[in-house]
Amino acid sequence: MSVLPIHTYGDPVLRQEAKPVERINNELRTFLRDMAETMVYGKGIGLAAPQVGESLSLMVVDLSLGEKPDKVIALINPRILGKEGEQSREEGCLSIPDIHGDVIRAAEVGVHFRDIEGQERELECRDLLARVILHEVDHLQGRLFVDRLSPLKRRMLQGKLRKLAKNFR
Ligand code: ZN
């Protein structure tokens, strides 16, 4: 297993729509294990494939939300089935170091996906877990949490974000 380099804000791969995965094979499983290791190493509770430079519809989520790193699962081709309610909470992102801000998201979410064995599964999530899933699904659509901040907060962070993106211009 290996820890993969994280692609950061300004990298075009973070703005691409991820392609669906067609084949769930050993190569993919190895990649997902590396993603899981990268997430745990970075102390994240979710990680999407574009964050490690692969524009594929994949995410790993720590279902224990930082309590037990062995409770990591992979979601292949995840699709949101429904959303309920609203919650506001501070978010950060491994791809946007040192930047945090409040984001409003649904309080409950249903998600359909394939697991690492290729089985179709559904998960009902709420609170922080719902937030993680929605944050990672955003990544797969080329969206970042900073896009969802209030206009005022975005303006306040403009300088910091520009500095982060500097390496890619
Ligand atoms: Zn993120």
Short mmCIF file of N, CA and C and ligand atoms in Angstrom, two decimals:
data_model
loop_
_atom_site.label_atom_id
_atom_site.label_comp_id
_atom_site.label_asym_id
_atom_site.label_seq_id
_atom_site.Cartn_x
_atom_site.Cartn_y
_atom_site.Cartn_z
N MET A 1 0.84 -1.20 0.00
CA MET A 1 0.00 0.00 0.00
C MET A 1 0.87 1.24 0.00
N SER A 2 0.33 2.30 -0.53
CA SER A 2 1.12 3.52 -0.54
C SER A 2 0.24 4.75 -0.37
N VAL A 3 0.85 5.77 0.21
CA VAL A 3 0.18 7.06 0.34
C VAL A 3 0.40 7.83 -0.95
N LEU A 4 -0.69 8.28 -1.56
CA LEU A 4 -0.62 8.96 -2.85
C LEU A 4 -0.52 10.47 -2.65
N PRO A 5 0.12 11.17 -3.60
CA PRO A 5 0.17 12.62 -3.47
C PRO A 5 -1.22 13.24 -3.68
N ILE A 6 -1.54 14.22 -2.85
CA ILE A 6 -2.83 14.92 -2.93
C ILE A 6 -2.72 16.08 -3.91
N HIS A 7 -3.67 16.16 -4.81
CA HIS A 7 -3.72 17.28 -5.76
C HIS A 7 -4.50 18.42 -5.11
N THR A 8 -3.94 19.62 -5.22
CA THR A 8 -4.52 20.73 -4.46
C THR A 8 -5.19 21.76 -5.36
N TYR A 9 -5.88 22.66 -4.70
CA TYR A 9 -6.67 23.72 -5.33
C TYR A 9 -5.91 24.38 -6.48
N GLY A 10 -6.58 24.50 -7.61
CA GLY A 10 -5.95 25.09 -8.79
C GLY A 10 -5.60 24.03 -9.82
N ASP A 11 -5.46 22.78 -9.36
CA ASP A 11 -5.18 21.68 -10.28
C ASP A 11 -6.45 21.39 -11.11
N PRO A 12 -6.32 21.43 -12.44
CA PRO A 12 -7.52 21.25 -13.28
C PRO A 12 -8.26 19.93 -13.03
N VAL A 13 -7.56 18.90 -12.53
CA VAL A 13 -8.23 17.61 -12.31
C VAL A 13 -9.37 17.75 -11.30
N LEU A 14 -9.28 18.72 -10.41
CA LEU A 14 -10.31 18.92 -9.39
C LEU A 14 -11.56 19.57 -9.97
N ARG A 15 -11.46 20.06 -11.20
CA ARG A 15 -12.61 20.73 -11.82
C ARG A 15 -13.26 19.89 -12.92
N GLN A 16 -12.72 18.70 -13.13
CA GLN A 16 -13.30 17.83 -14.16
C GLN A 16 -14.42 16.98 -13.58
N GLU A 17 -15.37 16.63 -14.45
CA GLU A 17 -16.38 15.66 -14.02
C GLU A 17 -15.77 14.26 -14.11
N ALA A 18 -15.86 13.50 -13.03
CA ALA A 18 -15.22 12.19 -12.99
C ALA A 18 -15.97 11.19 -13.87
N LYS A 19 -15.23 10.30 -14.50
CA LYS A 19 -15.83 9.29 -15.38
C LYS A 19 -16.28 8.08 -14.55
N PRO A 20 -17.41 7.45 -14.96
CA PRO A 20 -17.83 6.25 -14.24
C PRO A 20 -16.81 5.12 -14.39
N VAL A 21 -16.72 4.30 -13.36
CA VAL A 21 -15.83 3.14 -13.39
C VAL A 21 -16.54 2.01 -14.11
N GLU A 22 -15.87 1.38 -15.05
CA GLU A 22 -16.52 0.30 -15.79
C GLU A 22 -16.14 -1.07 -15.30
N ARG A 23 -14.91 -1.21 -14.84
CA ARG A 23 -14.46 -2.53 -14.42
C ARG A 23 -13.93 -2.51 -12.99
N ILE A 24 -14.50 -3.36 -12.16
CA ILE A 24 -14.02 -3.47 -10.78
C ILE A 24 -13.09 -4.67 -10.71
N ASN A 25 -11.80 -4.38 -10.80
CA ASN A 25 -10.81 -5.46 -10.82
C ASN A 25 -9.75 -5.23 -9.74
N ASN A 26 -8.75 -6.07 -9.72
CA ASN A 26 -7.74 -5.98 -8.66
C ASN A 26 -6.95 -4.69 -8.71
N GLU A 27 -6.74 -4.20 -9.93
CA GLU A 27 -6.00 -2.94 -10.07
C GLU A 27 -6.78 -1.82 -9.37
N LEU A 28 -8.10 -1.83 -9.59
CA LEU A 28 -8.96 -0.82 -8.96
C LEU A 28 -8.96 -0.99 -7.43
N ARG A 29 -9.00 -2.24 -6.99
CA ARG A 29 -9.01 -2.50 -5.53
C ARG A 29 -7.73 -1.99 -4.88
N THR A 30 -6.61 -2.21 -5.55
CA THR A 30 -5.33 -1.71 -5.02
C THR A 30 -5.36 -0.18 -4.94
N PHE A 31 -5.89 0.43 -5.99
CA PHE A 31 -5.97 1.89 -6.01
C PHE A 31 -6.85 2.39 -4.85
N LEU A 32 -7.98 1.69 -4.62
CA LEU A 32 -8.88 2.10 -3.53
C LEU A 32 -8.22 1.94 -2.16
N ARG A 33 -7.41 0.88 -2.02
CA ARG A 33 -6.68 0.71 -0.75
C ARG A 33 -5.67 1.84 -0.56
N ASP A 34 -5.02 2.22 -1.65
CA ASP A 34 -4.08 3.35 -1.56
C ASP A 34 -4.82 4.64 -1.21
N MET A 35 -6.00 4.81 -1.82
CA MET A 35 -6.80 5.99 -1.48
C MET A 35 -7.16 5.99 0.00
N ALA A 36 -7.56 4.83 0.51
CA ALA A 36 -7.93 4.73 1.93
C ALA A 36 -6.73 5.07 2.81
N GLU A 37 -5.57 4.54 2.44
CA GLU A 37 -4.38 4.82 3.24
C GLU A 37 -4.04 6.31 3.21
N THR A 38 -4.19 6.90 2.02
CA THR A 38 -3.91 8.33 1.85
C THR A 38 -4.85 9.17 2.72
N MET A 39 -6.12 8.76 2.76
CA MET A 39 -7.11 9.49 3.57
C MET A 39 -6.77 9.40 5.05
N VAL A 40 -6.49 8.19 5.52
CA VAL A 40 -6.20 8.00 6.94
C VAL A 40 -4.93 8.75 7.32
N TYR A 41 -3.92 8.66 6.46
CA TYR A 41 -2.65 9.36 6.69
C TYR A 41 -2.88 10.87 6.79
N GLY A 42 -3.74 11.38 5.92
CA GLY A 42 -4.03 12.82 5.91
C GLY A 42 -5.03 13.23 6.97
N LYS A 43 -5.49 12.27 7.79
CA LYS A 43 -6.49 12.51 8.83
C LYS A 43 -7.79 13.07 8.25
N GLY A 44 -8.14 12.60 7.06
CA GLY A 44 -9.40 12.99 6.46
C GLY A 44 -10.46 11.94 6.78
N ILE A 45 -11.73 12.28 6.57
CA ILE A 45 -12.79 11.30 6.76
C ILE A 45 -13.46 10.94 5.44
N GLY A 46 -12.97 11.53 4.36
CA GLY A 46 -13.44 11.18 3.02
C GLY A 46 -12.40 11.62 2.01
N LEU A 47 -12.35 10.91 0.89
CA LEU A 47 -11.41 11.29 -0.17
C LEU A 47 -11.99 10.81 -1.50
N ALA A 48 -11.94 11.69 -2.50
CA ALA A 48 -12.44 11.35 -3.83
C ALA A 48 -11.26 11.18 -4.78
N ALA A 49 -11.43 10.31 -5.78
CA ALA A 49 -10.32 9.97 -6.68
C ALA A 49 -9.66 11.19 -7.35
N PRO A 50 -10.44 12.22 -7.77
CA PRO A 50 -9.76 13.37 -8.39
C PRO A 50 -8.74 14.03 -7.47
N GLN A 51 -8.91 13.87 -6.17
CA GLN A 51 -7.96 14.46 -5.22
C GLN A 51 -6.59 13.80 -5.27
N VAL A 52 -6.54 12.58 -5.82
CA VAL A 52 -5.24 11.94 -6.03
C VAL A 52 -4.95 11.83 -7.53
N GLY A 53 -5.62 12.70 -8.31
CA GLY A 53 -5.26 12.87 -9.70
C GLY A 53 -5.94 11.95 -10.70
N GLU A 54 -6.93 11.15 -10.24
CA GLU A 54 -7.64 10.25 -11.15
C GLU A 54 -9.07 10.72 -11.31
N SER A 55 -9.45 11.05 -12.54
CA SER A 55 -10.80 11.55 -12.77
C SER A 55 -11.77 10.38 -12.93
N LEU A 56 -11.98 9.67 -11.82
CA LEU A 56 -12.85 8.49 -11.81
C LEU A 56 -13.87 8.63 -10.69
N SER A 57 -15.06 8.04 -10.90
CA SER A 57 -16.15 8.18 -9.94
C SER A 57 -15.97 7.21 -8.76
N LEU A 58 -15.10 7.59 -7.87
CA LEU A 58 -14.72 6.76 -6.72
C LEU A 58 -14.53 7.62 -5.50
N MET A 59 -14.94 7.11 -4.36
CA MET A 59 -14.59 7.79 -3.12
C MET A 59 -14.38 6.76 -2.02
N VAL A 60 -13.60 7.16 -1.03
CA VAL A 60 -13.50 6.36 0.19
C VAL A 60 -13.99 7.24 1.33
N VAL A 61 -14.69 6.61 2.25
CA VAL A 61 -15.26 7.33 3.39
C VAL A 61 -14.96 6.53 4.65
N ASP A 62 -14.58 7.23 5.69
CA ASP A 62 -14.37 6.58 6.98
C ASP A 62 -15.69 6.63 7.74
N LEU A 63 -16.40 5.50 7.74
CA LEU A 63 -17.72 5.46 8.35
C LEU A 63 -17.68 5.75 9.84
N SER A 64 -16.52 5.55 10.46
CA SER A 64 -16.40 5.83 11.90
C SER A 64 -16.03 7.30 12.15
N LEU A 65 -15.87 8.06 11.06
CA LEU A 65 -15.57 9.49 11.15
C LEU A 65 -14.36 9.77 12.04
N GLY A 66 -13.31 9.02 11.83
CA GLY A 66 -12.06 9.27 12.54
C GLY A 66 -11.86 8.41 13.78
N GLU A 67 -12.87 7.63 14.17
CA GLU A 67 -12.76 6.81 15.39
C GLU A 67 -11.99 5.52 15.14
N LYS A 68 -12.36 4.85 14.03
CA LYS A 68 -11.72 3.56 13.72
C LYS A 68 -11.36 3.53 12.24
N PRO A 69 -10.10 3.80 11.94
CA PRO A 69 -9.71 3.88 10.52
C PRO A 69 -9.95 2.58 9.74
N ASP A 70 -10.20 1.46 10.43
CA ASP A 70 -10.49 0.22 9.69
C ASP A 70 -11.93 0.19 9.20
N LYS A 71 -12.72 1.19 9.55
CA LYS A 71 -14.11 1.24 9.07
C LYS A 71 -14.25 2.07 7.80
N VAL A 72 -13.21 2.02 7.00
CA VAL A 72 -13.24 2.75 5.74
C VAL A 72 -13.96 1.91 4.68
N ILE A 73 -14.88 2.51 3.94
CA ILE A 73 -15.47 1.80 2.81
C ILE A 73 -15.26 2.61 1.53
N ALA A 74 -15.31 1.88 0.43
CA ALA A 74 -15.17 2.51 -0.88
C ALA A 74 -16.55 2.58 -1.53
N LEU A 75 -16.84 3.68 -2.17
CA LEU A 75 -18.08 3.85 -2.92
C LEU A 75 -17.69 4.06 -4.39
N ILE A 76 -18.11 3.11 -5.22
CA ILE A 76 -17.80 3.16 -6.65
C ILE A 76 -19.06 3.63 -7.39
N ASN A 77 -18.89 4.59 -8.27
CA ASN A 77 -20.00 5.19 -9.02
C ASN A 77 -21.16 5.61 -8.10
N PRO A 78 -20.89 6.37 -7.07
CA PRO A 78 -21.96 6.75 -6.14
C PRO A 78 -22.98 7.69 -6.81
N ARG A 79 -24.22 7.53 -6.40
CA ARG A 79 -25.30 8.35 -6.95
C ARG A 79 -26.24 8.70 -5.80
N ILE A 80 -26.53 9.99 -5.66
CA ILE A 80 -27.41 10.44 -4.58
C ILE A 80 -28.85 10.09 -4.94
N LEU A 81 -29.55 9.42 -4.01
CA LEU A 81 -30.92 9.00 -4.26
C LEU A 81 -31.93 10.03 -3.76
N GLY A 82 -31.58 10.70 -2.67
CA GLY A 82 -32.49 11.70 -2.12
C GLY A 82 -31.82 12.45 -0.99
N LYS A 83 -32.36 13.64 -0.71
CA LYS A 83 -31.82 14.48 0.35
C LYS A 83 -32.97 15.00 1.19
N GLU A 84 -32.70 15.23 2.46
CA GLU A 84 -33.71 15.73 3.40
C GLU A 84 -33.07 16.75 4.32
N GLY A 85 -33.82 17.77 4.68
CA GLY A 85 -33.40 18.70 5.73
C GLY A 85 -32.20 19.53 5.38
N GLU A 86 -31.65 20.17 6.40
CA GLU A 86 -30.56 21.11 6.19
C GLU A 86 -29.66 21.14 7.42
N GLN A 87 -28.38 21.31 7.22
CA GLN A 87 -27.43 21.48 8.32
C GLN A 87 -26.34 22.44 7.86
N SER A 88 -25.79 23.17 8.82
CA SER A 88 -24.68 24.06 8.52
C SER A 88 -23.54 23.70 9.45
N ARG A 89 -22.34 23.58 8.87
CA ARG A 89 -21.19 23.20 9.68
C ARG A 89 -19.91 23.58 8.94
N GLU A 90 -18.85 23.73 9.70
CA GLU A 90 -17.58 24.11 9.09
C GLU A 90 -16.97 22.91 8.35
N GLU A 91 -16.46 23.17 7.15
CA GLU A 91 -15.79 22.12 6.38
C GLU A 91 -14.37 22.53 6.04
N GLY A 92 -13.58 21.51 5.75
CA GLY A 92 -12.26 21.71 5.19
C GLY A 92 -12.08 20.65 4.12
N CYS A 93 -10.90 20.60 3.52
CA CYS A 93 -10.66 19.65 2.43
C CYS A 93 -9.17 19.40 2.32
N LEU A 94 -8.79 18.14 2.15
CA LEU A 94 -7.36 17.81 2.03
C LEU A 94 -6.74 18.51 0.82
N SER A 95 -7.55 18.85 -0.17
CA SER A 95 -7.03 19.51 -1.38
C SER A 95 -6.96 21.03 -1.22
N ILE A 96 -7.51 21.54 -0.12
CA ILE A 96 -7.51 23.00 0.10
C ILE A 96 -6.98 23.26 1.50
N PRO A 97 -5.67 23.06 1.70
CA PRO A 97 -5.12 23.11 3.05
C PRO A 97 -5.32 24.47 3.71
N ASP A 98 -5.57 24.41 5.02
CA ASP A 98 -5.66 25.61 5.87
C ASP A 98 -6.83 26.53 5.57
N ILE A 99 -7.81 26.04 4.85
CA ILE A 99 -8.99 26.86 4.59
C ILE A 99 -10.22 26.13 5.11
N HIS A 100 -11.03 26.86 5.86
CA HIS A 100 -12.24 26.27 6.44
C HIS A 100 -13.37 27.26 6.28
N GLY A 101 -14.58 26.75 6.25
CA GLY A 101 -15.73 27.65 6.17
C GLY A 101 -17.03 26.89 6.31
N ASP A 102 -18.06 27.61 6.72
CA ASP A 102 -19.37 26.99 6.93
C ASP A 102 -20.07 26.72 5.61
N VAL A 103 -20.59 25.50 5.49
CA VAL A 103 -21.32 25.11 4.28
C VAL A 103 -22.67 24.55 4.70
N ILE A 104 -23.71 24.97 3.99
CA ILE A 104 -25.05 24.42 4.23
C ILE A 104 -25.23 23.22 3.32
N ARG A 105 -25.62 22.10 3.91
CA ARG A 105 -25.89 20.89 3.13
C ARG A 105 -27.12 20.20 3.68
N ALA A 106 -27.58 19.17 2.96
CA ALA A 106 -28.70 18.37 3.45
C ALA A 106 -28.29 17.64 4.73
N ALA A 107 -29.27 17.42 5.60
CA ALA A 107 -29.00 16.75 6.88
C ALA A 107 -29.02 15.22 6.72
N GLU A 108 -29.79 14.75 5.73
CA GLU A 108 -29.86 13.30 5.50
C GLU A 108 -29.75 13.05 4.01
N VAL A 109 -29.13 11.94 3.69
CA VAL A 109 -28.92 11.63 2.28
C VAL A 109 -28.91 10.11 2.07
N GLY A 110 -29.48 9.71 0.94
CA GLY A 110 -29.41 8.31 0.54
C GLY A 110 -28.48 8.21 -0.65
N VAL A 111 -27.61 7.20 -0.64
CA VAL A 111 -26.65 7.07 -1.74
C VAL A 111 -26.61 5.62 -2.22
N HIS A 112 -26.58 5.47 -3.53
CA HIS A 112 -26.45 4.17 -4.16
C HIS A 112 -25.05 4.06 -4.72
N PHE A 113 -24.44 2.88 -4.63
CA PHE A 113 -23.07 2.72 -5.13
C PHE A 113 -22.77 1.23 -5.33
N ARG A 114 -21.62 0.96 -5.92
CA ARG A 114 -21.10 -0.41 -5.93
C ARG A 114 -19.96 -0.48 -4.94
N ASP A 115 -19.86 -1.60 -4.24
CA ASP A 115 -18.77 -1.75 -3.30
C ASP A 115 -17.57 -2.39 -4.00
N ILE A 116 -16.54 -2.65 -3.21
CA ILE A 116 -15.26 -3.12 -3.75
C ILE A 116 -15.38 -4.50 -4.42
N GLU A 117 -16.46 -5.23 -4.06
CA GLU A 117 -16.72 -6.53 -4.70
C GLU A 117 -17.63 -6.39 -5.92
N GLY A 118 -18.09 -5.19 -6.17
CA GLY A 118 -18.99 -4.98 -7.30
C GLY A 118 -20.46 -5.10 -6.96
N GLN A 119 -20.76 -5.35 -5.68
CA GLN A 119 -22.15 -5.48 -5.25
C GLN A 119 -22.83 -4.10 -5.21
N GLU A 120 -24.11 -4.06 -5.63
CA GLU A 120 -24.87 -2.83 -5.52
C GLU A 120 -25.31 -2.64 -4.08
N ARG A 121 -25.12 -1.43 -3.57
CA ARG A 121 -25.48 -1.15 -2.18
C ARG A 121 -26.12 0.21 -2.03
N GLU A 122 -26.84 0.35 -0.93
CA GLU A 122 -27.41 1.65 -0.59
C GLU A 122 -27.08 1.97 0.85
N LEU A 123 -26.89 3.25 1.09
CA LEU A 123 -26.54 3.69 2.43
C LEU A 123 -27.41 4.92 2.76
N GLU A 124 -27.98 4.91 3.96
CA GLU A 124 -28.70 6.09 4.44
C GLU A 124 -27.79 6.78 5.44
N CYS A 125 -27.53 8.04 5.24
CA CYS A 125 -26.58 8.73 6.13
C CYS A 125 -27.22 10.00 6.65
N ARG A 126 -26.75 10.40 7.81
CA ARG A 126 -27.20 11.68 8.37
C ARG A 126 -26.02 12.43 8.98
N ASP A 127 -26.30 13.68 9.32
CA ASP A 127 -25.34 14.55 10.01
C ASP A 127 -23.98 14.57 9.30
N LEU A 128 -22.92 14.30 10.08
CA LEU A 128 -21.56 14.44 9.52
C LEU A 128 -21.31 13.47 8.36
N LEU A 129 -21.85 12.27 8.47
CA LEU A 129 -21.63 11.29 7.40
C LEU A 129 -22.31 11.75 6.10
N ALA A 130 -23.52 12.31 6.23
CA ALA A 130 -24.22 12.84 5.05
C ALA A 130 -23.38 13.96 4.43
N ARG A 131 -22.82 14.79 5.29
CA ARG A 131 -22.00 15.91 4.82
C ARG A 131 -20.77 15.40 4.06
N VAL A 132 -20.11 14.39 4.60
CA VAL A 132 -18.92 13.84 3.94
C VAL A 132 -19.28 13.31 2.56
N ILE A 133 -20.35 12.51 2.50
CA ILE A 133 -20.77 11.93 1.22
C ILE A 133 -21.05 13.04 0.20
N LEU A 134 -21.76 14.08 0.63
CA LEU A 134 -22.12 15.16 -0.30
C LEU A 134 -20.87 15.95 -0.73
N HIS A 135 -19.94 16.14 0.20
CA HIS A 135 -18.68 16.83 -0.12
C HIS A 135 -17.90 16.04 -1.19
N GLU A 136 -17.86 14.71 -1.01
CA GLU A 136 -17.11 13.88 -1.97
C GLU A 136 -17.83 13.77 -3.32
N VAL A 137 -19.17 13.69 -3.29
CA VAL A 137 -19.93 13.66 -4.55
C VAL A 137 -19.69 14.97 -5.31
N ASP A 138 -19.60 16.06 -4.59
CA ASP A 138 -19.25 17.34 -5.23
C ASP A 138 -17.92 17.22 -5.98
N HIS A 139 -16.93 16.62 -5.32
CA HIS A 139 -15.62 16.44 -5.97
C HIS A 139 -15.77 15.71 -7.30
N LEU A 140 -16.66 14.71 -7.33
CA LEU A 140 -16.81 13.91 -8.54
C LEU A 140 -17.49 14.70 -9.66
N GLN A 141 -18.08 15.84 -9.28
CA GLN A 141 -18.71 16.71 -10.27
C GLN A 141 -17.90 17.97 -10.52
N GLY A 142 -16.67 17.97 -10.01
CA GLY A 142 -15.79 19.12 -10.23
C GLY A 142 -16.11 20.31 -9.34
N ARG A 143 -16.85 20.06 -8.25
CA ARG A 143 -17.18 21.16 -7.34
C ARG A 143 -16.39 21.04 -6.05
N LEU A 144 -16.08 22.17 -5.45
CA LEU A 144 -15.32 22.20 -4.20
C LEU A 144 -16.12 22.94 -3.14
N PHE A 145 -15.83 22.65 -1.88
CA PHE A 145 -16.66 23.26 -0.83
C PHE A 145 -16.56 24.78 -0.83
N VAL A 146 -15.43 25.32 -1.29
CA VAL A 146 -15.30 26.78 -1.31
C VAL A 146 -16.30 27.42 -2.29
N ASP A 147 -16.77 26.64 -3.28
CA ASP A 147 -17.80 27.16 -4.19
C ASP A 147 -19.12 27.41 -3.44
N ARG A 148 -19.28 26.73 -2.32
CA ARG A 148 -20.55 26.78 -1.59
C ARG A 148 -20.53 27.72 -0.39
N LEU A 149 -19.42 28.43 -0.20
CA LEU A 149 -19.34 29.39 0.90
C LEU A 149 -20.16 30.63 0.55
N SER A 150 -20.46 31.43 1.57
CA SER A 150 -21.20 32.67 1.31
C SER A 150 -20.30 33.59 0.48
N PRO A 151 -20.91 34.49 -0.32
CA PRO A 151 -20.11 35.40 -1.16
C PRO A 151 -19.11 36.20 -0.33
N LEU A 152 -19.52 36.61 0.87
CA LEU A 152 -18.63 37.39 1.73
C LEU A 152 -17.40 36.57 2.13
N LYS A 153 -17.65 35.33 2.58
CA LYS A 153 -16.55 34.46 3.01
C LYS A 153 -15.62 34.17 1.83
N ARG A 154 -16.22 33.97 0.67
CA ARG A 154 -15.40 33.69 -0.53
C ARG A 154 -14.49 34.87 -0.83
N ARG A 155 -15.04 36.06 -0.69
CA ARG A 155 -14.25 37.25 -0.95
C ARG A 155 -13.10 37.34 0.06
N MET A 156 -13.39 37.00 1.31
CA MET A 156 -12.36 37.05 2.35
C MET A 156 -11.22 36.05 2.07
N LEU A 157 -11.56 34.96 1.43
CA LEU A 157 -10.57 33.90 1.21
C LEU A 157 -9.86 34.02 -0.14
N GLN A 158 -10.29 34.99 -0.95
CA GLN A 158 -9.78 35.11 -2.31
C GLN A 158 -8.25 35.10 -2.40
N GLY A 159 -7.62 35.88 -1.53
CA GLY A 159 -6.16 35.98 -1.55
C GLY A 159 -5.50 34.64 -1.29
N LYS A 160 -5.99 33.95 -0.24
CA LYS A 160 -5.44 32.64 0.13
C LYS A 160 -5.62 31.63 -1.01
N LEU A 161 -6.81 31.66 -1.62
CA LEU A 161 -7.09 30.70 -2.71
C LEU A 161 -6.20 31.00 -3.91
N ARG A 162 -6.02 32.28 -4.20
CA ARG A 162 -5.18 32.65 -5.32
C ARG A 162 -3.75 32.16 -5.11
N LYS A 163 -3.30 32.28 -3.87
CA LYS A 163 -1.95 31.84 -3.54
C LYS A 163 -1.83 30.32 -3.75
N LEU A 164 -2.86 29.58 -3.34
CA LEU A 164 -2.86 28.13 -3.52
C LEU A 164 -2.81 27.76 -5.00
N ALA A 165 -3.55 28.52 -5.82
CA ALA A 165 -3.69 28.18 -7.24
C ALA A 165 -2.48 28.63 -8.06
N LYS A 166 -1.62 29.39 -7.45
CA LYS A 166 -0.49 30.02 -8.14
C LYS A 166 0.37 29.01 -8.92
N ASN A 167 0.56 27.84 -8.34
CA ASN A 167 1.42 26.82 -8.97
C ASN A 167 0.88 26.30 -10.28
N PHE A 168 -0.39 26.59 -10.57
CA PHE A 168 -1.01 25.97 -11.75
C PHE A 168 -1.22 26.97 -12.87
N ARG A 169 -0.74 28.19 -12.70
CA ARG A 169 -0.93 29.19 -13.77
C ARG A 169 0.32 29.34 -14.61
ZN ZN B 1 -12.54 17.68 -0.32
#
